[in-house]
Short mmCIF file of the C-alpha atoms (twelve columns), coordinates in Angstrom:
data_MODEL
# 
_entry.id   MODEL 
# 
loop_
_atom_site.group_PDB 
_atom_site.id 
_atom_site.type_symbol 
_atom_site.label_atom_id 
_atom_site.label_alt_id 
_atom_site.label_comp_id 
_atom_site.label_asym_id 
_atom_site.label_seq_id 
_atom_site.Cartn_x 
_atom_site.Cartn_y 
_atom_site.Cartn_z 
_atom_site.pdbx_PDB_model_num 
ATOM 1   C CA . UNK A 1   122.394 127.212 144.796 1 
ATOM 2   C CA . UNK A 2   121.226 123.665 144.801 1 
ATOM 3   C CA . UNK A 3   119.501 122.394 141.720 1 
ATOM 4   C CA . UNK A 4   117.590 119.189 141.889 1 
ATOM 5   C CA . UNK A 5   117.154 117.716 138.469 1 
ATOM 6   C CA . UNK A 6   115.022 114.667 138.165 1 
ATOM 7   C CA . UNK A 7   114.694 112.999 134.846 1 
ATOM 8   C CA . UNK A 8   112.288 110.240 134.274 1 
ATOM 9   C CA . UNK A 9   112.696 107.901 131.389 1 
ATOM 10  C CA . UNK A 10  109.843 105.867 130.045 1 
ATOM 11  C CA . UNK A 11  111.201 102.969 128.108 1 
ATOM 12  C CA . UNK A 12  108.756 100.941 126.122 1 
ATOM 13  C CA . UNK A 13  109.529 97.310  126.611 1 
ATOM 14  C CA . UNK A 14  107.394 95.920  123.828 1 
ATOM 15  C CA . UNK A 15  108.450 92.466  122.764 1 
ATOM 16  C CA . UNK A 16  107.605 89.896  120.142 1 
ATOM 17  C CA . UNK A 17  106.399 87.438  122.769 1 
ATOM 18  C CA . UNK A 18  102.690 87.746  121.966 1 
ATOM 19  C CA . UNK A 19  102.960 88.631  118.279 1 
ATOM 20  C CA . UNK A 20  101.786 85.999  115.788 1 
ATOM 21  C CA . UNK A 21  103.030 86.875  112.317 1 
ATOM 22  C CA . UNK A 22  101.735 83.800  110.505 1 
ATOM 23  C CA . UNK A 23  103.570 81.354  108.252 1 
ATOM 24  C CA . UNK A 24  106.681 82.565  106.447 1 
ATOM 25  C CA . UNK A 25  107.060 85.639  108.674 1 
ATOM 26  C CA . UNK A 26  108.703 86.387  112.000 1 
ATOM 27  C CA . UNK A 27  108.528 89.205  114.508 1 
ATOM 28  C CA . UNK A 28  111.407 91.655  114.700 1 
ATOM 29  C CA . UNK A 29  111.820 94.794  116.837 1 
ATOM 30  C CA . UNK A 30  112.235 97.828  114.551 1 
ATOM 31  C CA . UNK A 31  114.290 101.008 115.124 1 
ATOM 32  C CA . UNK A 32  111.484 102.548 117.153 1 
ATOM 33  C CA . UNK A 33  111.477 99.536  119.486 1 
ATOM 34  C CA . UNK A 34  108.154 98.348  118.101 1 
ATOM 35  C CA . UNK A 35  107.459 94.732  117.128 1 
ATOM 36  C CA . UNK A 36  106.980 94.251  113.421 1 
ATOM 37  C CA . UNK A 37  106.404 91.218  111.177 1 
ATOM 38  C CA . UNK A 38  108.962 90.660  108.429 1 
ATOM 39  C CA . UNK A 39  109.196 88.048  105.691 1 
ATOM 40  C CA . UNK A 40  111.366 85.148  106.750 1 
ATOM 41  C CA . UNK A 41  110.254 81.981  104.975 1 
ATOM 42  C CA . UNK A 42  111.623 78.688  106.242 1 
ATOM 43  C CA . UNK A 43  114.018 77.670  103.491 1 
ATOM 44  C CA . UNK A 44  115.721 74.880  105.440 1 
ATOM 45  C CA . UNK A 45  113.948 72.072  103.551 1 
ATOM 46  C CA . UNK A 46  114.689 73.397  100.055 1 
ATOM 47  C CA . UNK A 47  117.053 71.008  98.301  1 
ATOM 48  C CA . UNK A 48  117.425 72.769  94.915  1 
ATOM 49  C CA . UNK A 49  119.821 75.680  95.381  1 
ATOM 50  C CA . UNK A 50  119.776 77.054  91.825  1 
ATOM 51  C CA . UNK A 51  117.468 79.493  90.001  1 
ATOM 52  C CA . UNK A 52  113.763 78.751  89.601  1 
ATOM 53  C CA . UNK A 53  111.116 80.012  87.196  1 
ATOM 54  C CA . UNK A 54  108.070 81.499  88.919  1 
ATOM 55  C CA . UNK A 55  104.484 81.324  87.705  1 
ATOM 56  C CA . UNK A 56  104.737 85.102  87.164  1 
ATOM 57  C CA . UNK A 57  107.287 84.468  84.374  1 
ATOM 58  C CA . UNK A 58  110.226 85.823  86.400  1 
ATOM 59  C CA . UNK A 59  113.460 84.006  87.217  1 
ATOM 60  C CA . UNK A 60  114.364 83.977  90.919  1 
ATOM 61  C CA . UNK A 61  117.886 83.329  92.245  1 
ATOM 62  C CA . UNK A 62  116.484 80.410  94.224  1 
ATOM 63  C CA . UNK A 63  113.245 79.107  95.691  1 
ATOM 64  C CA . UNK A 64  113.816 81.038  98.908  1 
ATOM 65  C CA . UNK A 65  113.875 84.334  96.944  1 
ATOM 66  C CA . UNK A 66  110.565 83.332  95.324  1 
ATOM 67  C CA . UNK A 67  109.081 82.569  98.755  1 
ATOM 68  C CA . UNK A 68  110.150 86.023  99.973  1 
ATOM 69  C CA . UNK A 69  108.451 87.668  96.963  1 
ATOM 70  C CA . UNK A 70  105.356 85.583  97.673  1 
ATOM 71  C CA . UNK A 71  105.381 86.791  101.277 1 
ATOM 72  C CA . UNK A 72  105.854 90.441  100.272 1 
ATOM 73  C CA . UNK A 73  102.592 90.728  98.378  1 
ATOM 74  C CA . UNK A 74  102.557 88.223  95.523  1 
ATOM 75  C CA . UNK A 75  100.719 85.315  97.185  1 
ATOM 76  C CA . UNK A 76  99.764  83.624  93.922  1 
ATOM 77  C CA . UNK A 77  103.263 82.890  92.599  1 
ATOM 78  C CA . UNK A 78  104.616 79.375  92.723  1 
ATOM 79  C CA . UNK A 79  107.636 77.566  91.322  1 
ATOM 80  C CA . UNK A 80  106.922 76.435  87.761  1 
ATOM 81  C CA . UNK A 81  110.175 74.581  87.203  1 
ATOM 82  C CA . UNK A 82  113.835 74.528  88.195  1 
ATOM 83  C CA . UNK A 83  116.188 76.724  86.196  1 
ATOM 84  C CA . UNK A 84  115.822 80.102  84.527  1 
ATOM 85  C CA . UNK A 85  112.539 80.962  82.789  1 
ATOM 86  C CA . UNK A 86  112.652 79.932  79.149  1 
ATOM 87  C CA . UNK A 87  110.985 80.926  75.893  1 
ATOM 88  C CA . UNK A 88  110.693 77.322  74.657  1 
ATOM 89  C CA . UNK A 89  109.922 73.992  76.294  1 
ATOM 90  C CA . UNK A 90  113.312 72.592  75.337  1 
ATOM 91  C CA . UNK A 91  115.203 71.585  78.502  1 
ATOM 92  C CA . UNK A 92  112.206 72.360  80.753  1 
ATOM 93  C CA . UNK A 93  111.514 69.523  83.185  1 
ATOM 94  C CA . UNK A 94  108.051 69.957  84.650  1 
ATOM 95  C CA . UNK A 95  107.312 68.406  88.045  1 
ATOM 96  C CA . UNK A 96  104.987 65.433  88.451  1 
ATOM 97  C CA . UNK A 97  102.547 64.880  85.604  1 
ATOM 98  C CA . UNK A 98  102.713 68.492  84.393  1 
ATOM 99  C CA . UNK A 99  103.376 69.294  80.742  1 
ATOM 100 C CA . UNK A 100 105.301 72.248  79.352  1 
ATOM 101 C CA . UNK A 101 103.416 74.675  77.085  1 
ATOM 102 C CA . UNK A 102 104.410 77.992  75.540  1 
ATOM 103 C CA . UNK A 103 101.918 80.827  76.085  1 
ATOM 104 C CA . UNK A 104 100.977 83.806  73.886  1 
ATOM 105 C CA . UNK A 105 103.905 85.829  75.259  1 
ATOM 106 C CA . UNK A 106 106.367 83.062  74.339  1 
ATOM 107 C CA . UNK A 107 107.042 81.970  77.904  1 
ATOM 108 C CA . UNK A 108 107.249 78.303  78.898  1 
ATOM 109 C CA . UNK A 109 104.923 77.162  81.704  1 
ATOM 110 C CA . UNK A 110 104.155 73.835  83.342  1 
ATOM 111 C CA . UNK A 111 100.467 72.933  83.366  1 
ATOM 112 C CA . UNK A 112 98.447  69.915  84.399  1 
ATOM 113 C CA . UNK A 113 96.441  68.520  81.508  1 
ATOM 114 C CA . UNK A 114 92.839  67.440  81.993  1 
ATOM 115 C CA . UNK A 115 92.382  63.897  80.838  1 
ATOM 116 C CA . UNK A 116 88.592  63.992  80.798  1 
ATOM 117 C CA . UNK A 117 86.375  66.895  79.724  1 
ATOM 118 C CA . UNK A 118 82.569  67.145  79.750  1 
ATOM 119 C CA . UNK A 119 81.002  65.437  76.761  1 
ATOM 120 C CA . UNK A 120 79.768  67.750  74.027  1 
ATOM 121 C CA . UNK A 121 76.750  66.638  72.013  1 
ATOM 122 C CA . UNK A 122 76.883  69.166  69.169  1 
ATOM 123 C CA . UNK A 123 79.459  71.493  67.596  1 
ATOM 124 C CA . UNK A 124 77.274  74.506  68.474  1 
ATOM 125 C CA . UNK A 125 77.297  73.565  72.139  1 
ATOM 126 C CA . UNK A 126 81.071  73.171  72.055  1 
ATOM 127 C CA . UNK A 127 81.690  76.455  70.274  1 
ATOM 128 C CA . UNK A 128 79.108  78.722  71.816  1 
ATOM 129 C CA . UNK A 129 76.975  77.192  74.517  1 
ATOM 130 C CA . UNK A 130 78.992  75.373  77.151  1 
ATOM 131 C CA . UNK A 131 81.645  77.503  78.837  1 
ATOM 132 C CA . UNK A 132 82.914  74.697  81.104  1 
ATOM 133 C CA . UNK A 133 83.284  72.237  78.240  1 
ATOM 134 C CA . UNK A 134 84.820  74.851  75.966  1 
ATOM 135 C CA . UNK A 135 87.395  75.911  78.571  1 
ATOM 136 C CA . UNK A 136 88.253  72.299  79.430  1 
ATOM 137 C CA . UNK A 137 88.715  71.287  75.784  1 
ATOM 138 C CA . UNK A 138 90.752  74.424  75.093  1 
ATOM 139 C CA . UNK A 139 93.093  73.649  78.006  1 
ATOM 140 C CA . UNK A 140 93.367  70.027  76.890  1 
ATOM 141 C CA . UNK A 141 94.177  71.024  73.303  1 
ATOM 142 C CA . UNK A 142 96.779  73.481  74.613  1 
ATOM 143 C CA . UNK A 143 98.426  70.641  76.540  1 
ATOM 144 C CA . UNK A 144 98.404  68.290  73.572  1 
ATOM 145 C CA . UNK A 145 99.848  70.927  71.227  1 
ATOM 146 C CA . UNK A 146 102.408 72.195  73.720  1 
ATOM 147 C CA . UNK A 147 101.548 75.804  72.935  1 
ATOM 148 C CA . UNK A 148 98.821  78.232  73.814  1 
ATOM 149 C CA . UNK A 149 95.707  78.566  71.717  1 
ATOM 150 C CA . UNK A 150 94.562  82.167  71.666  1 
ATOM 151 C CA . UNK A 151 91.053  83.208  72.597  1 
ATOM 152 C CA . UNK A 152 89.692  86.146  70.622  1 
ATOM 153 C CA . UNK A 153 87.332  87.132  73.437  1 
ATOM 154 C CA . UNK A 154 85.298  85.624  76.259  1 
ATOM 155 C CA . UNK A 155 81.564  85.229  76.059  1 
ATOM 156 C CA . UNK A 156 79.106  83.917  73.533  1 
ATOM 157 C CA . UNK A 157 80.177  83.549  69.953  1 
ATOM 158 C CA . UNK A 158 78.759  86.031  67.468  1 
ATOM 159 C CA . UNK A 159 77.433  84.777  64.162  1 
ATOM 160 C CA . UNK A 160 78.154  86.925  61.135  1 
ATOM 161 C CA . UNK A 161 76.858  86.489  57.641  1 
ATOM 162 C CA . UNK A 162 79.566  86.451  55.022  1 
ATOM 163 C CA . UNK A 163 79.316  89.830  53.319  1 
ATOM 164 C CA . UNK A 164 81.081  89.098  50.063  1 
ATOM 165 C CA . UNK A 165 81.343  85.374  49.478  1 
ATOM 166 C CA . UNK A 166 83.831  84.236  46.864  1 
ATOM 167 C CA . UNK A 167 83.116  81.532  44.334  1 
ATOM 168 C CA . UNK A 168 84.352  78.872  46.752  1 
ATOM 169 C CA . UNK A 169 82.219  80.198  49.627  1 
ATOM 170 C CA . UNK A 170 78.510  80.169  50.147  1 
ATOM 171 C CA . UNK A 171 76.471  82.634  52.145  1 
ATOM 172 C CA . UNK A 172 76.460  80.307  55.179  1 
ATOM 173 C CA . UNK A 173 76.901  81.915  58.566  1 
ATOM 174 C CA . UNK A 174 80.426  81.917  59.987  1 
ATOM 175 C CA . UNK A 175 81.080  81.659  63.699  1 
ATOM 176 C CA . UNK A 176 83.598  84.134  65.090  1 
ATOM 177 C CA . UNK A 177 85.008  83.647  68.614  1 
# 
C-alpha cells in the first residue's frame, strides 16, 4: 500500500505595511495573524514623570497613562495640572495663565478666565435675556472667586410673586434662576 498524502497550508501573510492607525496608535499583528491598531502614544517628549490630574477628575500615574486613556475612548481628557488631583487649590500650579477653581464636587480644576465679556445694558438682560453674556460673566465670576458658582437650571429665568411677604418684604416679583 502506498498512501500519498498531500497537505496544503494557506498561510495568511497580512502585514501592517499598509495600515494607517492614526496618531497615538500603531499597528500590531494579533494572535490570529491579523493587523490591529493598538494605543501607543508617543511619550518620548514628556518631561514630567510624576502623576498628573486629568480633566476628568482622575489622577493618572503619569501623562503617558493619561494619553493611553485618551486613546482608548476618552478623547476629551487633558492634563489639568501636575500632581495628584486635589480637593482644594492649595499647592495646585496651573499652566500658563490658567487659574485654579474648585467645582461643585469639590475638585480643583485649572480654567482660563475671560477678561472681557459682552456688555450688559440692564440687570434683566444679564439675568434672563442674554445667554452668552450670562455664561461669560458666570465663568468670570467663578475665576475671580476661585470656586464654582452653581446654576439652578439652564434656560430663561422664571418670575414668581412672593406668596407670603414678611414685614420687611414687599410683594415685588422675585427672579429665580
